[in-house]
PDB file of C-alpha atoms in Angstrom:
ATOM      1  CA  UNK A   1      64.557  62.479  42.616  1.00  0.00           C
ATOM      2  CA  UNK A   2      67.725  60.523  41.875  1.00  0.00           C
ATOM      3  CA  UNK A   3      70.380  62.231  39.804  1.00  0.00           C
ATOM      4  CA  UNK A   4      72.503  60.755  37.048  1.00  0.00           C
ATOM      5  CA  UNK A   5      74.369  57.720  38.289  1.00  0.00           C
ATOM      6  CA  UNK A   6      77.427  56.052  36.809  1.00  0.00           C
ATOM      7  CA  UNK A   7      79.036  52.698  37.452  1.00  0.00           C
ATOM      8  CA  UNK A   8      81.743  51.895  38.285  1.00  0.00           C
ATOM      9  CA  UNK A   9      83.236  54.951  39.944  1.00  0.00           C
ATOM     10  CA  UNK A  10      86.740  53.675  39.230  1.00  0.00           C
ATOM     11  CA  UNK A  11      88.120  51.049  36.881  1.00  0.00           C
ATOM     12  CA  UNK A  12      91.727  49.942  36.477  1.00  0.00           C
ATOM     13  CA  UNK A  13      92.429  47.609  33.580  1.00  0.00           C
ATOM     14  CA  UNK A  14      95.353  46.524  31.491  1.00  0.00           C
ATOM     15  CA  UNK A  15      95.948  47.527  27.914  1.00  0.00           C
ATOM     16  CA  UNK A  16      94.045  45.231  25.590  1.00  0.00           C
ATOM     17  CA  UNK A  17      91.269  44.419  28.043  1.00  0.00           C
ATOM     18  CA  UNK A  18      87.628  45.374  27.678  1.00  0.00           C
ATOM     19  CA  UNK A  19      85.713  47.712  29.974  1.00  0.00           C
ATOM     20  CA  UNK A  20      82.041  48.632  30.021  1.00  0.00           C
ATOM     21  CA  UNK A  21      80.836  51.814  31.679  1.00  0.00           C
ATOM     22  CA  UNK A  22      77.211  52.303  32.621  1.00  0.00           C
ATOM     23  CA  UNK A  23      75.107  55.436  32.953  1.00  0.00           C
ATOM     24  CA  UNK A  24      71.610  55.721  34.389  1.00  0.00           C
ATOM     25  CA  UNK A  25      70.093  59.083  33.440  1.00  0.00           C
ATOM     26  CA  UNK A  26      67.475  61.008  35.351  1.00  0.00           C
ATOM     27  CA  UNK A  27      64.128  59.328  34.848  1.00  0.00           C
ATOM     28  CA  UNK A  28      62.212  60.839  31.946  1.00  0.00           C
ATOM     29  CA  UNK A  29      65.212  62.464  30.320  1.00  0.00           C
ATOM     30  CA  UNK A  30      65.315  61.652  26.609  1.00  0.00           C
ATOM     31  CA  UNK A  31      68.742  63.183  25.971  1.00  0.00           C
ATOM     32  CA  UNK A  32      71.817  61.307  27.156  1.00  0.00           C
ATOM     33  CA  UNK A  33      75.382  62.439  26.576  1.00  0.00           C
ATOM     34  CA  UNK A  34      78.820  60.954  27.074  1.00  0.00           C
ATOM     35  CA  UNK A  35      81.845  63.169  27.646  1.00  0.00           C
ATOM     36  CA  UNK A  36      85.453  62.424  28.500  1.00  0.00           C
ATOM     37  CA  UNK A  37      88.187  64.353  30.259  1.00  0.00           C
ATOM     38  CA  UNK A  38      91.724  63.215  29.627  1.00  0.00           C
ATOM     39  CA  UNK A  39      94.230  64.415  32.243  1.00  0.00           C
ATOM     40  CA  UNK A  40      95.380  67.947  31.582  1.00  0.00           C
ATOM     41  CA  UNK A  41      92.848  68.540  28.832  1.00  0.00           C
ATOM     42  CA  UNK A  42      89.360  69.970  28.602  1.00  0.00           C
ATOM     43  CA  UNK A  43      86.194  67.879  28.747  1.00  0.00           C
ATOM     44  CA  UNK A  44      85.289  66.650  25.269  1.00  0.00           C
ATOM     45  CA  UNK A  45      82.006  65.480  23.840  1.00  0.00           C
ATOM     46  CA  UNK A  46      81.753  61.856  22.736  1.00  0.00           C
ATOM     47  CA  UNK A  47      78.159  61.300  21.687  1.00  0.00           C
ATOM     48  CA  UNK A  48      74.507  62.173  22.170  1.00  0.00           C
ATOM     49  CA  UNK A  49      71.479  59.878  22.334  1.00  0.00           C
ATOM     50  CA  UNK A  50      67.887  60.948  21.933  1.00  0.00           C
ATOM     51  CA  UNK A  51      65.973  58.078  23.478  1.00  0.00           C
ATOM     52  CA  UNK A  52      67.562  54.990  21.924  1.00  0.00           C
ATOM     53  CA  UNK A  53      68.873  56.706  18.782  1.00  0.00           C
ATOM     54  CA  UNK A  54      72.368  58.086  18.292  1.00  0.00           C
ATOM     55  CA  UNK A  55      71.814  61.726  17.394  1.00  0.00           C
ATOM     56  CA  UNK A  56      75.464  62.732  17.175  1.00  0.00           C
ATOM     57  CA  UNK A  57      78.498  60.482  17.568  1.00  0.00           C
ATOM     58  CA  UNK A  58      80.997  62.862  16.013  1.00  0.00           C
ATOM     59  CA  UNK A  59      83.160  62.865  19.151  1.00  0.00           C
ATOM     60  CA  UNK A  60      83.759  59.125  19.358  1.00  0.00           C
ATOM     61  CA  UNK A  61      87.542  58.676  19.028  1.00  0.00           C
ATOM     62  CA  UNK A  62      87.557  55.451  17.006  1.00  0.00           C
ATOM     63  CA  UNK A  63      85.808  52.147  16.478  1.00  0.00           C
ATOM     64  CA  UNK A  64      87.151  50.725  19.738  1.00  0.00           C
ATOM     65  CA  UNK A  65      84.373  52.675  21.450  1.00  0.00           C
ATOM     66  CA  UNK A  66      80.794  51.386  21.283  1.00  0.00           C
ATOM     67  CA  UNK A  67      77.871  53.128  22.966  1.00  0.00           C
ATOM     68  CA  UNK A  68      74.394  51.706  23.315  1.00  0.00           C
ATOM     69  CA  UNK A  69      71.143  52.806  24.870  1.00  0.00           C
ATOM     70  CA  UNK A  70      68.742  49.922  24.614  1.00  0.00           C
ATOM     71  CA  UNK A  71      65.129  50.858  25.301  1.00  0.00           C
ATOM     72  CA  UNK A  72      66.052  54.492  25.720  1.00  0.00           C
ATOM     73  CA  UNK A  73      66.859  54.140  29.410  1.00  0.00           C
ATOM     74  CA  UNK A  74      70.354  53.419  30.664  1.00  0.00           C
ATOM     75  CA  UNK A  75      73.404  53.565  28.423  1.00  0.00           C
ATOM     76  CA  UNK A  76      76.638  51.640  28.226  1.00  0.00           C
ATOM     77  CA  UNK A  77      79.963  52.664  26.766  1.00  0.00           C
ATOM     78  CA  UNK A  78      82.286  49.801  25.935  1.00  0.00           C
ATOM     79  CA  UNK A  79      85.951  50.201  25.157  1.00  0.00           C
ATOM     80  CA  UNK A  80      87.466  47.192  23.400  1.00  0.00           C
ATOM     81  CA  UNK A  81      90.412  46.787  23.378  1.00  0.00           C
ATOM     82  CA  UNK A  82      91.475  49.523  25.765  1.00  0.00           C
ATOM     83  CA  UNK A  83      94.607  51.546  25.036  1.00  0.00           C
ATOM     84  CA  UNK A  84      96.727  53.700  27.355  1.00  0.00           C
ATOM     85  CA  UNK A  85      95.358  56.930  25.853  1.00  0.00           C
ATOM     86  CA  UNK A  86      91.816  55.925  26.836  1.00  0.00           C
ATOM     87  CA  UNK A  87      92.590  56.747  30.464  1.00  0.00           C
ATOM     88  CA  UNK A  88      90.538  59.604  31.839  1.00  0.00           C
ATOM     89  CA  UNK A  89      87.264  60.465  33.497  1.00  0.00           C
ATOM     90  CA  UNK A  90      84.130  59.569  31.555  1.00  0.00           C
ATOM     91  CA  UNK A  91      81.087  61.679  32.350  1.00  0.00           C
ATOM     92  CA  UNK A  92      77.505  60.979  31.472  1.00  0.00           C
ATOM     93  CA  UNK A  93      74.852  63.694  31.399  1.00  0.00           C
ATOM     94  CA  UNK A  94      71.146  63.787  30.698  1.00  0.00           C
ATOM     95  CA  UNK A  95      68.577  66.437  29.858  1.00  0.00           C
ATOM     96  CA  UNK A  96      64.917  66.714  29.003  1.00  0.00           C
ATOM     97  CA  UNK A  97      63.960  67.111  25.393  1.00  0.00           C
ATOM     98  CA  UNK A  98      63.735  70.840  24.716  1.00  0.00           C
ATOM     99  CA  UNK A  99      62.196  71.584  21.352  1.00  0.00           C
ATOM    100  CA  UNK A 100      62.331  75.342  21.930  1.00  0.00           C
ATOM    101  CA  UNK A 101      66.041  76.012  22.006  1.00  0.00           C
ATOM    102  CA  UNK A 102      69.268  74.067  22.297  1.00  0.00           C
ATOM    103  CA  UNK A 103      70.699  77.072  24.129  1.00  0.00           C
ATOM    104  CA  UNK A 104      68.541  76.451  27.172  1.00  0.00           C
ATOM    105  CA  UNK A 105      69.265  72.727  27.307  1.00  0.00           C
ATOM    106  CA  UNK A 106      70.297  72.000  30.884  1.00  0.00           C
ATOM    107  CA  UNK A 107      72.485  68.941  31.197  1.00  0.00           C
ATOM    108  CA  UNK A 108      72.790  67.171  34.544  1.00  0.00           C
ATOM    109  CA  UNK A 109      76.038  65.339  35.062  1.00  0.00           C
ATOM    110  CA  UNK A 110      76.879  62.137  36.837  1.00  0.00           C
ATOM    111  CA  UNK A 111      79.948  61.844  39.090  1.00  0.00           C
ATOM    112  CA  UNK A 112      81.994  60.214  36.345  1.00  0.00           C
ATOM    113  CA  UNK A 113      83.919  56.977  35.960  1.00  0.00           C
ATOM    114  CA  UNK A 114      87.674  57.260  36.353  1.00  0.00           C
ATOM    115  CA  UNK A 115      89.265  54.803  33.932  1.00  0.00           C
ATOM    116  CA  UNK A 116      92.932  53.914  34.225  1.00  0.00           C
ATOM    117  CA  UNK A 117      94.523  51.772  31.538  1.00  0.00           C
ATOM    118  CA  UNK A 118      97.899  50.317  32.514  1.00  0.00           C
TER     119      UNK A 118
ATOM    120  CA  UNK B   1      93.258  73.720  19.251  1.00  0.00           C
ATOM    121  CA  UNK B   2      90.798  74.692  21.953  1.00  0.00           C
ATOM    122  CA  UNK B   3      87.682  76.530  20.839  1.00  0.00           C
ATOM    123  CA  UNK B   4      87.174  77.992  24.309  1.00  0.00           C
ATOM    124  CA  UNK B   5      90.229  79.440  26.033  1.00  0.00           C
ATOM    125  CA  UNK B   6      89.711  79.769  29.757  1.00  0.00           C
ATOM    126  CA  UNK B   7      91.999  81.817  31.993  1.00  0.00           C
ATOM    127  CA  UNK B   8      93.582  81.751  34.419  1.00  0.00           C
ATOM    128  CA  UNK B   9      94.091  78.013  34.814  1.00  0.00           C
ATOM    129  CA  UNK B  10      94.823  78.421  38.506  1.00  0.00           C
ATOM    130  CA  UNK B  11      94.066  81.186  40.992  1.00  0.00           C
ATOM    131  CA  UNK B  12      94.837  81.350  44.703  1.00  0.00           C
ATOM    132  CA  UNK B  13      93.705  84.450  46.592  1.00  0.00           C
ATOM    133  CA  UNK B  14      92.829  85.592  50.098  1.00  0.00           C
ATOM    134  CA  UNK B  15      89.330  85.643  51.472  1.00  0.00           C
ATOM    135  CA  UNK B  16      87.622  88.959  50.755  1.00  0.00           C
ATOM    136  CA  UNK B  17      89.398  89.660  47.470  1.00  0.00           C
ATOM    137  CA  UNK B  18      87.671  89.960  44.113  1.00  0.00           C
ATOM    138  CA  UNK B  19      88.480  87.868  41.062  1.00  0.00           C
ATOM    139  CA  UNK B  20      87.524  87.421  37.445  1.00  0.00           C
ATOM    140  CA  UNK B  21      87.720  84.306  35.287  1.00  0.00           C
ATOM    141  CA  UNK B  22      87.609  84.643  31.512  1.00  0.00           C
ATOM    142  CA  UNK B  23      86.383  82.416  28.727  1.00  0.00           C
ATOM    143  CA  UNK B  24      87.326  83.534  25.209  1.00  0.00           C
ATOM    144  CA  UNK B  25      86.808  82.275  21.683  1.00  0.00           C
ATOM    145  CA  UNK B  26      87.163  83.439  18.105  1.00  0.00           C
ATOM    146  CA  UNK B  27      83.874  81.686  17.350  1.00  0.00           C
ATOM    147  CA  UNK B  28      80.314  82.719  18.078  1.00  0.00           C
ATOM    148  CA  UNK B  29      78.363  80.702  20.616  1.00  0.00           C
ATOM    149  CA  UNK B  30      74.576  80.517  20.834  1.00  0.00           C
ATOM    150  CA  UNK B  31      74.910  80.230  24.602  1.00  0.00           C
ATOM    151  CA  UNK B  32      77.603  80.040  27.269  1.00  0.00           C
ATOM    152  CA  UNK B  33      77.311  78.183  30.527  1.00  0.00           C
ATOM    153  CA  UNK B  34      79.343  78.246  33.714  1.00  0.00           C
ATOM    154  CA  UNK B  35      79.742  75.166  35.876  1.00  0.00           C
ATOM    155  CA  UNK B  36      81.351  74.395  39.197  1.00  0.00           C
ATOM    156  CA  UNK B  37      82.853  70.990  39.873  1.00  0.00           C
ATOM    157  CA  UNK B  38      83.834  69.514  43.222  1.00  0.00           C
ATOM    158  CA  UNK B  39      86.311  66.601  43.567  1.00  0.00           C
ATOM    159  CA  UNK B  40      84.669  63.265  42.810  1.00  0.00           C
ATOM    160  CA  UNK B  41      81.554  64.874  41.387  1.00  0.00           C
ATOM    161  CA  UNK B  42      80.323  65.955  37.988  1.00  0.00           C
ATOM    162  CA  UNK B  43      80.013  69.576  36.840  1.00  0.00           C
ATOM    163  CA  UNK B  44      77.002  71.447  38.235  1.00  0.00           C
ATOM    164  CA  UNK B  45      75.426  74.219  36.189  1.00  0.00           C
ATOM    165  CA  UNK B  46      75.590  77.694  37.736  1.00  0.00           C
ATOM    166  CA  UNK B  47      74.177  79.852  34.957  1.00  0.00           C
ATOM    167  CA  UNK B  48      73.382  80.054  31.236  1.00  0.00           C
ATOM    168  CA  UNK B  49      73.782  83.275  29.250  1.00  0.00           C
ATOM    169  CA  UNK B  50      72.153  83.494  25.862  1.00  0.00           C
ATOM    170  CA  UNK B  51      71.921  87.107  24.700  1.00  0.00           C
ATOM    171  CA  UNK B  52      74.948  89.217  23.706  1.00  0.00           C
ATOM    172  CA  UNK B  53      75.741  91.674  26.499  1.00  0.00           C
ATOM    173  CA  UNK B  54      73.654  89.731  29.011  1.00  0.00           C
ATOM    174  CA  UNK B  55      74.598  90.013  32.673  1.00  0.00           C
ATOM    175  CA  UNK B  56      73.354  87.601  35.330  1.00  0.00           C
ATOM    176  CA  UNK B  57      73.982  87.699  39.051  1.00  0.00           C
ATOM    177  CA  UNK B  58      73.984  84.839  41.506  1.00  0.00           C
ATOM    178  CA  UNK B  59      74.627  86.326  44.969  1.00  0.00           C
ATOM    179  CA  UNK B  60      78.302  87.389  44.841  1.00  0.00           C
ATOM    180  CA  UNK B  61      78.860  85.892  41.369  1.00  0.00           C
ATOM    181  CA  UNK B  62      78.340  88.024  38.246  1.00  0.00           C
ATOM    182  CA  UNK B  63      78.320  86.426  34.803  1.00  0.00           C
ATOM    183  CA  UNK B  64      78.592  88.369  31.567  1.00  0.00           C
ATOM    184  CA  UNK B  65      78.238  87.346  27.931  1.00  0.00           C
ATOM    185  CA  UNK B  66      80.163  89.445  25.425  1.00  0.00           C
ATOM    186  CA  UNK B  67      78.264  91.592  22.950  1.00  0.00           C
ATOM    187  CA  UNK B  68      79.495  89.473  20.040  1.00  0.00           C
ATOM    188  CA  UNK B  69      78.771  86.233  21.939  1.00  0.00           C
ATOM    189  CA  UNK B  70      82.399  85.123  21.640  1.00  0.00           C
ATOM    190  CA  UNK B  71      83.451  85.540  25.255  1.00  0.00           C
ATOM    191  CA  UNK B  72      82.199  85.431  28.807  1.00  0.00           C
ATOM    192  CA  UNK B  73      83.424  86.281  32.269  1.00  0.00           C
ATOM    193  CA  UNK B  74      82.723  85.214  35.821  1.00  0.00           C
ATOM    194  CA  UNK B  75      83.389  87.779  38.524  1.00  0.00           C
ATOM    195  CA  UNK B  76      83.331  86.886  42.203  1.00  0.00           C
ATOM    196  CA  UNK B  77      83.089  89.677  44.755  1.00  0.00           C
ATOM    197  CA  UNK B  78      84.503  89.262  48.257  1.00  0.00           C
ATOM    198  CA  UNK B  79      85.533  85.642  47.700  1.00  0.00           C
ATOM    199  CA  UNK B  80      84.968  83.180  50.526  1.00  0.00           C
ATOM    200  CA  UNK B  81      86.632  79.806  51.257  1.00  0.00           C
ATOM    201  CA  UNK B  82      83.372  78.137  50.234  1.00  0.00           C
ATOM    202  CA  UNK B  83      83.952  79.422  46.683  1.00  0.00           C
ATOM    203  CA  UNK B  84      86.950  77.104  46.343  1.00  0.00           C
ATOM    204  CA  UNK B  85      86.517  74.683  43.454  1.00  0.00           C
ATOM    205  CA  UNK B  86      86.946  74.081  39.736  1.00  0.00           C
ATOM    206  CA  UNK B  87      85.031  76.505  37.523  1.00  0.00           C
ATOM    207  CA  UNK B  88      84.314  75.512  33.937  1.00  0.00           C
ATOM    208  CA  UNK B  89      82.848  77.382  31.017  1.00  0.00           C
ATOM    209  CA  UNK B  90      81.088  75.545  28.228  1.00  0.00           C
ATOM    210  CA  UNK B  91      79.004  76.571  25.270  1.00  0.00           C
ATOM    211  CA  UNK B  92      76.680  75.533  22.515  1.00  0.00           C
ATOM    212  CA  UNK B  93      77.484  76.442  18.926  1.00  0.00           C
ATOM    213  CA  UNK B  94      74.677  76.838  16.398  1.00  0.00           C
ATOM    214  CA  UNK B  95      71.920  74.322  17.092  1.00  0.00           C
ATOM    215  CA  UNK B  96      74.264  71.620  18.268  1.00  0.00           C
ATOM    216  CA  UNK B  97      73.454  69.903  21.558  1.00  0.00           C
ATOM    217  CA  UNK B  98      77.060  68.998  22.315  1.00  0.00           C
ATOM    218  CA  UNK B  99      78.833  71.224  24.811  1.00  0.00           C
ATOM    219  CA  UNK B 100      82.276  72.654  23.997  1.00  0.00           C
ATOM    220  CA  UNK B 101      84.368  73.149  27.111  1.00  0.00           C
ATOM    221  CA  UNK B 102      87.094  75.361  28.456  1.00  0.00           C
ATOM    222  CA  UNK B 103      89.915  73.682  30.365  1.00  0.00           C
ATOM    223  CA  UNK B 104      88.755  75.045  33.715  1.00  0.00           C
ATOM    224  CA  UNK B 105      89.998  77.379  36.446  1.00  0.00           C
ATOM    225  CA  UNK B 106      91.052  75.882  39.746  1.00  0.00           C
ATOM    226  CA  UNK B 107      90.180  78.458  42.380  1.00  0.00           C
ATOM    227  CA  UNK B 108      91.483  78.392  45.953  1.00  0.00           C
ATOM    228  CA  UNK B 109      90.287  80.933  48.491  1.00  0.00           C
ATOM    229  CA  UNK B 110      92.492  81.059  51.562  1.00  0.00           C
ATOM    230  CA  UNK B 111      90.940  82.049  54.906  1.00  0.00           C
TER     231      UNK B 111
END
């Protein structure tokens, strides 16, 4: 079974440009998460989809970030316009819907997209 | 302000030695997880601890959740070069699906 995949693996853009990151979750996983790690800092939550609905977007930094999950399958995260502080590694994760306990939710992570804004 | 303080940030020891990595918070977590991340890859879950005082073992790795569910530790016995990597703790608070992360411990085991 294929794991979580992310595209591209690396992206270098200039300040003010637009970039779109894509995440393909594990087939059948209703939960999809985006996280970001800025250099020197801990990984931070961005948002959580359940199927096509945004369950929690409390971690989105500002309105330059737009996440979508059309049809409840793959997801995209668009940054427009990109700023220098957006540089970092963006991770996507997915998990099966677990109605018993959040505590046992097992998230499977993709390899990440390394974004560099110059 | 980090909710989960992980220490040490970096650890380099000789093969065969023991080590402990700590993850501390002033807040209560409903569960704590430990991950290992290799360069160019995403974090991979090693273990989840849910109950205060819980201890789980994975071969030479021992994971413990504090009684008050505010801290956790990872102990490696007789470390081997294959244990080299980035170890991360992360946790769930309340019924929230989002994971809160420690900054990670970069571990190097020298042969």
